[in-house]
XYZ file of C-alpha atoms in Angstrom:
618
model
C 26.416 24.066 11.019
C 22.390 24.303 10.632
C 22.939 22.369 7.053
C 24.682 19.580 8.975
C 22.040 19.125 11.983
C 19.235 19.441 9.042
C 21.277 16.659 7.494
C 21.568 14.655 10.551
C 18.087 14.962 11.133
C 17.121 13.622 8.038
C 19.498 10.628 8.612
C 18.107 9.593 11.767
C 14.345 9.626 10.199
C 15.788 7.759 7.083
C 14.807 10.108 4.634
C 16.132 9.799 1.124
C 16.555 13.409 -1.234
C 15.488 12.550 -4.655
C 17.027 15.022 -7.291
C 13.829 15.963 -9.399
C 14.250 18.027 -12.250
C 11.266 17.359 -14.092
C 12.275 14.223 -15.995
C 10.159 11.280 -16.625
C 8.894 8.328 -14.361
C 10.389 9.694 -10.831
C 7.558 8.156 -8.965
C 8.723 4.760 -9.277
C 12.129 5.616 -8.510
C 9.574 7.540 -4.937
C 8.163 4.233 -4.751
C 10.736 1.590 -4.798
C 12.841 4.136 -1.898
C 9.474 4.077 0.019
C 9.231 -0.169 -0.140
C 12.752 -0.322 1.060
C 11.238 1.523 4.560
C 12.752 4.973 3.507
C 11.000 8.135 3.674
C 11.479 10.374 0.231
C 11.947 13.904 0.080
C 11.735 15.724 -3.013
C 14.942 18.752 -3.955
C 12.974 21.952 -4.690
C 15.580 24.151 -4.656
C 19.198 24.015 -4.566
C 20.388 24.649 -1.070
C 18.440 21.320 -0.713
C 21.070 19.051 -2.325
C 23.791 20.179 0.006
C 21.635 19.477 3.204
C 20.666 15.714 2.104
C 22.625 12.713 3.524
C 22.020 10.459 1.013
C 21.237 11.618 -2.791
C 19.507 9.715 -5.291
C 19.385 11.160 -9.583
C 16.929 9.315 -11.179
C 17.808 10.417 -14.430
C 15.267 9.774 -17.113
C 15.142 11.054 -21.383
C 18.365 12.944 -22.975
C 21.383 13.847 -21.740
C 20.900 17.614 -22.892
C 17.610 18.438 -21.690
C 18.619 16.701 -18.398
C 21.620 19.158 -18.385
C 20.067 21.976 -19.286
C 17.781 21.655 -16.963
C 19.701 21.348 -14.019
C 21.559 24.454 -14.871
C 18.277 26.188 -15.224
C 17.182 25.080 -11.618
C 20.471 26.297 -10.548
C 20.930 22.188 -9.644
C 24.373 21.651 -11.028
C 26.507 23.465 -9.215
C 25.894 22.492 -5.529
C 25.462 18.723 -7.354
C 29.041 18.976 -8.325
C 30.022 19.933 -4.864
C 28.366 17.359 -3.293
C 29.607 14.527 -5.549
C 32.981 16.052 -5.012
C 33.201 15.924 -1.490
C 32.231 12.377 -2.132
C 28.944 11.995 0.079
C 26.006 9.047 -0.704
C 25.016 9.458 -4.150
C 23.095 7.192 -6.460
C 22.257 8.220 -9.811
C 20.046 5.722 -12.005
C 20.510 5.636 -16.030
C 20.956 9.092 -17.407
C 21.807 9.916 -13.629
C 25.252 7.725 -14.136
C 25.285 9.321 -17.459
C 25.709 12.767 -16.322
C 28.597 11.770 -14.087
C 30.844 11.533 -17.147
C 32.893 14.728 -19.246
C 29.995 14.993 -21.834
C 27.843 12.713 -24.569
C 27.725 12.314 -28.575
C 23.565 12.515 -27.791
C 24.585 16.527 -27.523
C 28.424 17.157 -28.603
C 29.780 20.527 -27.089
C 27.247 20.379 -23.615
C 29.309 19.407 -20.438
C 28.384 16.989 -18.156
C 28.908 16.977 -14.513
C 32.317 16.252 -14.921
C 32.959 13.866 -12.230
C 34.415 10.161 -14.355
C 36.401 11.197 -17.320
C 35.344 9.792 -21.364
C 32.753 10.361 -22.991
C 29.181 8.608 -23.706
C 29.122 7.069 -26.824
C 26.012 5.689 -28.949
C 26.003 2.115 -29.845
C 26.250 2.299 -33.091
C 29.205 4.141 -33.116
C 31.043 1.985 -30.700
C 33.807 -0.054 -33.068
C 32.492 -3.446 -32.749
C 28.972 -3.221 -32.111
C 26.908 -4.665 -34.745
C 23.318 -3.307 -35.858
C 23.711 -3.522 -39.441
C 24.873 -7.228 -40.098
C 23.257 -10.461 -40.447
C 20.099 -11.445 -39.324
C 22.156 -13.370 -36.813
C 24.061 -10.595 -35.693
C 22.048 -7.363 -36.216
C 21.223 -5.780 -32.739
C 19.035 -3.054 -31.863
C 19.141 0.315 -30.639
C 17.952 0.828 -27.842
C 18.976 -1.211 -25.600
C 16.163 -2.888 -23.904
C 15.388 -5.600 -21.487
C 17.061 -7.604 -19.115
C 20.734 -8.338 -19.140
C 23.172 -9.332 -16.956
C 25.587 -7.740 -14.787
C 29.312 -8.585 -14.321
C 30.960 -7.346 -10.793
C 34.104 -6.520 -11.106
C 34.913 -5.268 -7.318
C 33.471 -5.618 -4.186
C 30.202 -3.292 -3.739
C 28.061 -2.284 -0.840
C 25.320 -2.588 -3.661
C 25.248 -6.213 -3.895
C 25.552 -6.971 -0.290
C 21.853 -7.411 0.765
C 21.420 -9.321 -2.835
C 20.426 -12.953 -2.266
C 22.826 -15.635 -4.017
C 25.332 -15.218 -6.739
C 24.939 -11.906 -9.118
C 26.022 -14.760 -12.219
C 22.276 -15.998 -13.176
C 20.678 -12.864 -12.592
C 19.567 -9.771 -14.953
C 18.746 -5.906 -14.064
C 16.548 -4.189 -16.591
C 18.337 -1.790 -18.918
C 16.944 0.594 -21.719
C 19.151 2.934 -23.306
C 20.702 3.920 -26.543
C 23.996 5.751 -25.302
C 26.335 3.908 -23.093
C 29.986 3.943 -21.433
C 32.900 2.580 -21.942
C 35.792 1.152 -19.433
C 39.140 3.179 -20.475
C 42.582 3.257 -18.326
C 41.524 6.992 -17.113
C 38.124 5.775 -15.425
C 39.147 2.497 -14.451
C 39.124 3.187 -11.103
C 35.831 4.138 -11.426
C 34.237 0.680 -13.270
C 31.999 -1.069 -10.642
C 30.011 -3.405 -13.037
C 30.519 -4.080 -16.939
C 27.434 -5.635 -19.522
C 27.811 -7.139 -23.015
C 26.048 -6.568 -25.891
C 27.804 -6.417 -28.642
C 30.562 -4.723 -26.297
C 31.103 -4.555 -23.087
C 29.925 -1.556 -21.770
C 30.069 0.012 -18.254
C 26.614 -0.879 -16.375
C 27.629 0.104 -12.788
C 30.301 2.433 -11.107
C 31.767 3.503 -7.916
C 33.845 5.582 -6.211
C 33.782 5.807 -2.148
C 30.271 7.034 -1.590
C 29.379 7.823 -4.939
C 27.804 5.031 -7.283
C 25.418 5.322 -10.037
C 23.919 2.373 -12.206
C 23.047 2.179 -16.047
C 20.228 -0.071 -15.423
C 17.127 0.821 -13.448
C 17.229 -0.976 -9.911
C 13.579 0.588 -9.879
C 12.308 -1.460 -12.558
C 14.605 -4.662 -11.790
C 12.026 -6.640 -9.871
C 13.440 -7.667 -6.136
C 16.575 -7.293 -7.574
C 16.515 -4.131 -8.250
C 15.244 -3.482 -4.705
C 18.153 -5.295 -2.706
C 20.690 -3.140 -5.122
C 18.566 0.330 -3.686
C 18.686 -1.217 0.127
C 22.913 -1.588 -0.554
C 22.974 1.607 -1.430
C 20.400 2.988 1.185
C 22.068 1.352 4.544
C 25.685 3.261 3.959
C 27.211 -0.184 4.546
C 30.954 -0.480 4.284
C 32.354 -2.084 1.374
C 33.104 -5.340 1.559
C 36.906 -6.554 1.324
C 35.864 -9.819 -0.940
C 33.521 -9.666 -3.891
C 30.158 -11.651 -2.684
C 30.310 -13.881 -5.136
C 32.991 -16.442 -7.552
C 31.065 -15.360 -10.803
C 32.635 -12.097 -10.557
C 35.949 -10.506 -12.371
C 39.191 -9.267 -10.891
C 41.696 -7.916 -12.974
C 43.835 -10.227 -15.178
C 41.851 -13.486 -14.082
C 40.395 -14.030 -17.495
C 37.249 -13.931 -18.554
C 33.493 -14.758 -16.801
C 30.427 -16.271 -18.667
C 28.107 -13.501 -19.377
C 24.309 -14.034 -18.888
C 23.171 -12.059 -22.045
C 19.706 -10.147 -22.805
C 17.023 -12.670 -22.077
C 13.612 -12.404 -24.211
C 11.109 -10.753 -22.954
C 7.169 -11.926 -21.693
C 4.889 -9.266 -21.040
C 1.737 -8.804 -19.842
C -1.192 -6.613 -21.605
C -4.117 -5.148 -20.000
C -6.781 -3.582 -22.542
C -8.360 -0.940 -19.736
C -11.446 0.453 -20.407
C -14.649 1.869 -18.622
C -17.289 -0.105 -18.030
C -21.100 0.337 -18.905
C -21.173 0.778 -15.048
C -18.416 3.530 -15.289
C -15.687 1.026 -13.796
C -12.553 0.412 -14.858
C -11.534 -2.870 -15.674
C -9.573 -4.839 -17.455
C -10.743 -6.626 -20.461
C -10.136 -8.737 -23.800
C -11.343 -8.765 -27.741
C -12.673 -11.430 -29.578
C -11.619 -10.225 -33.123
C -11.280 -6.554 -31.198
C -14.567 -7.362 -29.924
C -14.592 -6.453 -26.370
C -18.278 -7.249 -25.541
C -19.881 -10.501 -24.594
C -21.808 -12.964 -27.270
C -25.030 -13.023 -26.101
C -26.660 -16.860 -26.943
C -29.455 -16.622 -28.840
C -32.354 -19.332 -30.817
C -31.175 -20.051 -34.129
C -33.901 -18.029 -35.526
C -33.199 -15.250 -37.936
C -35.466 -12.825 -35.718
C -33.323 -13.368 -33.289
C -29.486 -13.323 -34.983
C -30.870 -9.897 -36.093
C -31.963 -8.727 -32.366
C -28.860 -9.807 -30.897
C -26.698 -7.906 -33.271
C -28.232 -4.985 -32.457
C -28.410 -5.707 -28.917
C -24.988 -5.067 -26.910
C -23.666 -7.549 -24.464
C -21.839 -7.221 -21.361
C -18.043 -5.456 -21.454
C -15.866 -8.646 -20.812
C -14.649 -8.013 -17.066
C -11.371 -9.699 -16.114
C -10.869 -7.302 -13.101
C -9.501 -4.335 -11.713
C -5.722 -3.470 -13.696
C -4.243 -2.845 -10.274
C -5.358 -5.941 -9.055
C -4.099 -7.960 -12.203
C -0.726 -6.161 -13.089
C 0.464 -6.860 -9.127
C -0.627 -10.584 -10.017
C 1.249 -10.821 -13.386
C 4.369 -9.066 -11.565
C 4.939 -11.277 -8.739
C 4.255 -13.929 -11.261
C 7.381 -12.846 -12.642
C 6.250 -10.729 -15.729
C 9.111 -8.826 -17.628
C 6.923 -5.932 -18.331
C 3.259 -5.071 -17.896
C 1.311 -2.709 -20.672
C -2.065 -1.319 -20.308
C -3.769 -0.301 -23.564
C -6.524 2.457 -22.647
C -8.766 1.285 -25.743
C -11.669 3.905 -24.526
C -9.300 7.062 -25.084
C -10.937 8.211 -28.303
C -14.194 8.776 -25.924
C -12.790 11.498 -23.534
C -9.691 13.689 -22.887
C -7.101 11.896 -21.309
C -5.568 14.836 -19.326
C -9.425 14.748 -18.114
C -9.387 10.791 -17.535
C -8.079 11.148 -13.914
C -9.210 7.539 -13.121
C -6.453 6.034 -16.040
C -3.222 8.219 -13.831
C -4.921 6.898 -10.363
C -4.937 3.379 -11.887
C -0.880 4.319 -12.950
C -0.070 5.505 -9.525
C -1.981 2.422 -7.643
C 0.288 -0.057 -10.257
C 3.888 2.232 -9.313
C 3.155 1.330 -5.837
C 3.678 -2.199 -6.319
C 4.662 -3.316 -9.542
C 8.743 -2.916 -10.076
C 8.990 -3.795 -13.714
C 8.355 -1.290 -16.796
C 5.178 -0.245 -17.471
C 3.953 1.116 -20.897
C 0.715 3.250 -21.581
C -1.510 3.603 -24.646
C -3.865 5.552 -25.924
C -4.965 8.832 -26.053
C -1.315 10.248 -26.649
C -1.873 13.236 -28.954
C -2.897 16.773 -28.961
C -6.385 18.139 -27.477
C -7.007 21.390 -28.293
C -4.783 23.736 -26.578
C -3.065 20.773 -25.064
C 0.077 19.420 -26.669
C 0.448 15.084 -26.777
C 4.113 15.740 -24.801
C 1.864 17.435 -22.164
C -0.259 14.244 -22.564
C 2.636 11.911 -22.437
C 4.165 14.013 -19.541
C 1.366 13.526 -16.988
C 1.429 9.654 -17.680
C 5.130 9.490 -17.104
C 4.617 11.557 -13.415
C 1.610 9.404 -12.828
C 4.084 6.152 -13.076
C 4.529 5.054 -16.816
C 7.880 4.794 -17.953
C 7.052 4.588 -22.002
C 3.642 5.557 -23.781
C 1.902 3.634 -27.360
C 0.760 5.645 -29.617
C -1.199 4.082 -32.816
C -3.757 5.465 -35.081
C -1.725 8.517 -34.493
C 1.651 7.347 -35.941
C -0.269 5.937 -39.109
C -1.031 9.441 -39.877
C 2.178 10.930 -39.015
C 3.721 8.183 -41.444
C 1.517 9.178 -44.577
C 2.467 12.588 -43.683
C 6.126 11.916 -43.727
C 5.909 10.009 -47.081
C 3.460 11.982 -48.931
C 3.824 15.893 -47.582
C 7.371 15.826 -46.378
C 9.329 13.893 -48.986
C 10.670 11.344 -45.820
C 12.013 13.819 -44.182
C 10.903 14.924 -40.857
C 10.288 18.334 -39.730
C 10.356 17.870 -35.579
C 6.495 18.591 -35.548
C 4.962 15.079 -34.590
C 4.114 14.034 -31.096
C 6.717 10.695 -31.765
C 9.865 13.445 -32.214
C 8.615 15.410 -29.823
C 8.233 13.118 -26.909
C 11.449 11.647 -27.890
C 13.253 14.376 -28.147
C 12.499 15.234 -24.191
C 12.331 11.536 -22.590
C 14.378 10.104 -25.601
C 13.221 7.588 -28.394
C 13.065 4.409 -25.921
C 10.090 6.317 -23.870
C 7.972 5.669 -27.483
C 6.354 2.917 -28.467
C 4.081 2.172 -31.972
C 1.491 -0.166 -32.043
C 1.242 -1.025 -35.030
C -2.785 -2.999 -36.174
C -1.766 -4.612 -39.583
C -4.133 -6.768 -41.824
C -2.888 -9.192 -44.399
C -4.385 -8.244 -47.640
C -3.935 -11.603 -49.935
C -3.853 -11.257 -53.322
C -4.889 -13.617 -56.084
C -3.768 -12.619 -59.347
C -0.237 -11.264 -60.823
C -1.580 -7.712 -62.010
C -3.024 -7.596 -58.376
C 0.821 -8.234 -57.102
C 2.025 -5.595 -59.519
C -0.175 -3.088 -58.532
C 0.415 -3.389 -54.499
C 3.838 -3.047 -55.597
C 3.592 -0.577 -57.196
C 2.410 2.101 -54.876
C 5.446 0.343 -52.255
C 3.611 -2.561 -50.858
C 6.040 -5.244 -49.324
C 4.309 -8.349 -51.117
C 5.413 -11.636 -48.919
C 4.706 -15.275 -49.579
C 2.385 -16.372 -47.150
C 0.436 -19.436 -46.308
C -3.259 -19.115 -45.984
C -4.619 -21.702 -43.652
C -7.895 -19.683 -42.349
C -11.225 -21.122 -41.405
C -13.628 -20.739 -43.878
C -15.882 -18.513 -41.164
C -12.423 -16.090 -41.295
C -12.409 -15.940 -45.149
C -16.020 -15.114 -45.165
C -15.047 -12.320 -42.220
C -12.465 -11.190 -44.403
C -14.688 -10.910 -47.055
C -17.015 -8.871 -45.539
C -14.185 -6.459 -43.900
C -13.087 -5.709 -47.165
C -15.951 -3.346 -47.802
C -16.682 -2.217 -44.394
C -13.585 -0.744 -44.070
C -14.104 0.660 -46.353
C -17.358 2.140 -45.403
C -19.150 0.015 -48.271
C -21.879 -1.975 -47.655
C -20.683 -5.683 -46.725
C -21.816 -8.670 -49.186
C -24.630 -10.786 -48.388
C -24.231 -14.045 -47.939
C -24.861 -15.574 -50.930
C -22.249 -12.856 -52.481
C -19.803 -14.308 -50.590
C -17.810 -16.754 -53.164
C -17.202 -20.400 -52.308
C -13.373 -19.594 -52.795
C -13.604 -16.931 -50.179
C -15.653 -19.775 -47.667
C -13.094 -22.862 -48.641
C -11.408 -23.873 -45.812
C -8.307 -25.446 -46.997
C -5.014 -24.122 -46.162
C -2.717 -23.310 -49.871
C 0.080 -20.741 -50.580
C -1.071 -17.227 -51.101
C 1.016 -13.795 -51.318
C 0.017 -10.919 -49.313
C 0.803 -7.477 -47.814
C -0.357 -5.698 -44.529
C -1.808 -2.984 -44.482
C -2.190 -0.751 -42.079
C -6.045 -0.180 -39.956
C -6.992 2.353 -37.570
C -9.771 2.516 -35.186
C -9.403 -1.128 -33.512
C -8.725 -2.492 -37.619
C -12.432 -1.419 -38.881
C -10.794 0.997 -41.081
C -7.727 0.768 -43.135
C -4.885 3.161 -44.727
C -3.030 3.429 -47.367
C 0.302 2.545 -45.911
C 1.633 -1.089 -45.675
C 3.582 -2.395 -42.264
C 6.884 -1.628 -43.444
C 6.497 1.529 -44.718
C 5.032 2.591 -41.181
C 7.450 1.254 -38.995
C 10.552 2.192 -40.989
C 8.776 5.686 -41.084
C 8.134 5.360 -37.366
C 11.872 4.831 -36.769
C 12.828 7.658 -38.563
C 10.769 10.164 -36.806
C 12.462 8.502 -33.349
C 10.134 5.808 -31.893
C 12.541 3.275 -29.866
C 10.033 0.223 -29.570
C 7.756 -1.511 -32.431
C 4.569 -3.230 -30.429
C 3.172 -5.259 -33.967
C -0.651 -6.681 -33.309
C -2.080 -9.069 -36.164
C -6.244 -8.590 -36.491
C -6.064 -11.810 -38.487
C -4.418 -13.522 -35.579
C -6.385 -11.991 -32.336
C -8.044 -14.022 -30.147
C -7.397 -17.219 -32.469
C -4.891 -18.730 -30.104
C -3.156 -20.173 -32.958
C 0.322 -18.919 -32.325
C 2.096 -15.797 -33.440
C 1.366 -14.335 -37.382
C 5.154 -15.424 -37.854
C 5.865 -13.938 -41.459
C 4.319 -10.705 -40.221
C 7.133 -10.982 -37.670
C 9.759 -11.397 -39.338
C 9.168 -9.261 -42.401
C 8.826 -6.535 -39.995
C 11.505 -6.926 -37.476
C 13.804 -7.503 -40.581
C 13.099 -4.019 -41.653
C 13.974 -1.995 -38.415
C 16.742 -1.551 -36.021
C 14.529 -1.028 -32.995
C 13.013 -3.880 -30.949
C 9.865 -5.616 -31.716
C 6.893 -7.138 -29.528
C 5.442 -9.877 -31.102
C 1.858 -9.823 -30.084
C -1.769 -11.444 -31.089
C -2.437 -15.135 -31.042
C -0.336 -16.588 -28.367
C -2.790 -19.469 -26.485
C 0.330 -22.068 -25.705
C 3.913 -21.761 -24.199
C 4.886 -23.717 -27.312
C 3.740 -20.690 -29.336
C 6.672 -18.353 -27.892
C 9.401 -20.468 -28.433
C 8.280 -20.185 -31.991
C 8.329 -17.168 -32.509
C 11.558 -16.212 -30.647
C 13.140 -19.285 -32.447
C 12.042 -18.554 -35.859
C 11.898 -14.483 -35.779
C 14.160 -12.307 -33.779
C 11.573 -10.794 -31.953
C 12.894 -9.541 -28.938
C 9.635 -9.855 -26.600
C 6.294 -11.372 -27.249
C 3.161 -10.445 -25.411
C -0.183 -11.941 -24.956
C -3.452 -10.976 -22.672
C -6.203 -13.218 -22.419
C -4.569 -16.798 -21.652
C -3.301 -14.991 -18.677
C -6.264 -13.321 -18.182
C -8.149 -16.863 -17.865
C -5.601 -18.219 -16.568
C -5.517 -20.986 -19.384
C -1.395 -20.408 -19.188
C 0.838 -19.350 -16.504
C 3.959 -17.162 -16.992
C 5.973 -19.184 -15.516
C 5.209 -22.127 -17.965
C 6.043 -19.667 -21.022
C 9.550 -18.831 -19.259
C 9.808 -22.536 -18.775
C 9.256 -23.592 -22.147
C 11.297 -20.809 -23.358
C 14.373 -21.273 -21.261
C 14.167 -25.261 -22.089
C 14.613 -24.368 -25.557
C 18.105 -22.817 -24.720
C 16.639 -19.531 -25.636
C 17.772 -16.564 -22.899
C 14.698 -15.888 -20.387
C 14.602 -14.248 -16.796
C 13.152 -16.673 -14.093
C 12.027 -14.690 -11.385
């Protein structure tokens, strides 16, 4: 009887239990509850689950380590009695996950028991395609925004604004459900890709969702307030786009191309953080000088100003609410200081969570320091409000490792397995810095080949100032001495565009060193040692505004199964409608001409979607 007037209590002062277990991004899952006028209170211990009045199981990373642990709080059996005596529960991704008999991600581990079948991974779903054609071949995971089919009335949908048919809920997952005549009762919502998986269900008070209403923009936020008021549910569905039984089928809205936002963070000479953009990698201003040689030569050494584009909290609520599909801050000062010690980068996180309901991907900094272990790193960005971490110059190594120490096969000891293996592969991104290497002669073909090179057939249309760059990084990467000017040949200097062949290689350290490991090579290794996400840069394209390095692309989303960011030398809509119309890149992302405000997001979605190509308008 105390239990139920605790309960009651609660109820009256709107406070939500969240089910923490120790998984990934909870906070935004705190967050969005808190915007929707709740108060949150976090389940210590287990007698707390059976006092709460309504439940919420943000489940985040694999389906084994979120079982385990719950056994090892002593979590799943009071869980199991509350879902069973059917009281307000909402579990979020892995949270609907866990409702089912078990999961392929770890055969022969229970789950809570509660919908009969078993998750299945894509690939092994008969039907799904992610080894065909270019023009069928899908990736694993899952990611991005898709739409939803309702296929019976829901309290979830009631405080959503119009009908459920044009809009998308962000999903990212590599396991999924499937509707079967001993969980039909069960099926609230189905999504296609490839299949038709389950994407919502709901039984009395119990409901759970495969996408994350936390990350689903406003969206995502009337979906928590459905659940959140305890509502009856309506008689009618809301809206004609749904499905009832035997009526046929309904026009799905499929997964829509991605436009993200990217924030390079770093401190300040002042000590400030702020956002800010490379010319070339360059982050500093060009100071003006005399065209004097004295004065070239005083200017070089001379630093200018960090560019300042403002504060990242500041800028990511901006690019949200201007309808952003993501928003990832690159902490390009991490190889300065110890990121579990860079308290100002997990304040900047937690300020962002606050406001900003899409995904939000960190990077830099994620490896080991000293006694501390890159999960632990990776950990304390997730709790401070990231919901995937980068890693680069790291993974480069880890690759050569693989190939040249391991034989290709991996032995569970890099950060990338490691971090997947806890918040599962789609919580890992690689940014990836390739240069093109061209190459002039046959033998010089042969021998790139030779130590497994991709060679591709390229068109070189630099500037001459970029060939006599290029020039120059070829020794300074080196760490040779660069050529003088008059070394520099007037091949190297001409200007006119002609056909070339070329691989890309690999750099580290913002691209002024290089590896020896070609693009390929490190994201197929990448992919093997569990990253979910490629994020591919092009040195020879940033800051040129020129469009996307398009055969860089392609050649490397051709040679994974896991989704690729095309980023680096966006500076017109017109540039991502090429690239998602002649690569299957499933995002693209760009900084600076949002920055400056030389292109709106709205104008890239608008070019995008008028080139019949799927996009979310916000």
């Amino acid at each position: 009887m105390a239990a139920e007037t605790s309960a009651e209590a609660a109820a009256s002062q709107g406070v939500v239990h969240v089910l923490d277990y120790g998984a990934g991004n909870v906070r935004s899952v705190e967050n969005a509850i808190t915007k929707c006028g709740y108060e949150v209170k976090t389940i210590v211990r287990p007698e707390e689950i059976l006092e709460a009045e309504l439940l919420v199981f943000p489940g985040v990373g694999s389906f084994g380590n979120a079982m385990r642990r719950l056994q090892e709080k002593g979590f799943e059996a009071p869980l199991k009695e509350y879902i069973a005596a059917d009281r307000p529960f909402f579990g979020i991704c892995l949270g609907m996950q866990t409702l089912f008999e078990g999961s392929e991600e770890e055969p022969g581990l229970p789950g809570l028991g509660a919908i009969p079948g078993i998750v299945r991974h894509f690939n092994a779903v008969e039907g799904f395609s992610s080894d065909g054609s270019d023009d069928t071949k899908l990736t694993v995971p899952h990611i991005g925004w898709n739409g939803v089919v309702c296929r019976k009335p829901s309290r979830l949908f009631a405080s959503v604004e119009g009908s459920m048919a044009d809009k998308r809920a962000y999903f990212v997952h590599s396991y999924c459900a499937l509707a079967t005549e001993a969980n039909k009762d069960w099926v609230l919502c189905t999504t296609q890709y490839g299949i038709d998986f389950v994407s919502a269900v709901q039984k009395g008070n119990v409901m759970a969702t495969q996408f994350h209403p936390e990350k689903s923009g406003g969206l995502g936020l009337a979906i928590l307030k459905g659940f959140l008021s305890r509502k009856s549910d309506p008689t009618e569905l809301a809206a004609p786009d749904a499905l009832a039984a035997g009526e046929g089928q309904v026009a799905q809205v499929g997964l829509s191309r991605r436009i993200i936002a990217c924030l390079d963070v770093r401190k300040n000479d002042a000590g400030d953080l702020v956002v800010t953009k490379g010319d070339g990698y360059d982050v500093r201003e060009k100071k003006k000088v005399k065209e004097d040689e004295a004065a070239k030569e005083e200017a070089k050494a001379e630093k200018g100003a960090v560019r300042n584009f403002g504060k990242p909290a500041e800028l990511a609520k901006r690019y949200y609410e201007d309808g952003a599909d993501e928003v990832t801050f690159l902490n390009i000062t991490q190889f300065r200081e110890d990121t579990m010690e860079a308290e100002t980068m997990h304040e900047m996180l937690r300020a962002v969570s606050q406001n900003v309901f899409v995904p939000l991907t960190i990077g830099g900094g994620i490896r080991d320091y000293g006694d501390r272990t890159a999960l632990e790193v990776a950990a304390k960005y997730f709790r401070s409000g990231a919901d995937k971490v980068s890693l680069g110059s790291y993974a480069v190594e880890a690759v050569i490792r693989l190939r040249d120490e391991l034989g290709g096969k991996p032995d569970g000891s890099t950060a990338i397995e490691k971090i997947s293996t806890v918040y599962g592969n789609q919580a890992v991104v690689i940014s990836v810095d390739p240069r093109r290497i061209y190459l002039e002669t046959d033998d010089e073909v042969a021998e790139a080949e030779a130590k497994g090179y991709k060679v591709f057939e390229v068109v070189d249309d630099r500037a001459a100032a970029d060939r006599a760059a290029y020039a120059r990084w070829l020794r300074t990467s080196v760490g040779e001495e660069p050529p003088a000017e008059s070394e520099v040949s007037q091949d190297e200097a001409d200007a006119a565009s002609r056909p070339s062949r070329c691989w890309f290689q690999c750099t580290v350290a913002g691209g002024r060193k290089r590896r020896p490991l070609d693009a390929i090579q490190l994201v197929q290794g990448v992919e093997k040692l569990g990253a979910g996400e490629i994020l591919l840069n092009s040195i020879d394209k940033d800051g040129k505004n020129s469009g996307f390095d398009i055969a860089l692309v392609d050649a490397v989303r051709s040679a994974v199964g896991i989704p690729v960011i095309a980023s680096s030398g966006a500076g017109a809509p017109e540039h991502f409608v090429e690239v998602f119309s002649k690569t299957k890149a499933e995002a693209a992302l760009a900084a600076g001409i949002f920055h400056r405000e030389e292109v709106e997001i709205d104008a890239v979605k608008a070019a995008v979607d008028d080139a019949g190509l799927p996009v979310r308008r916000s």
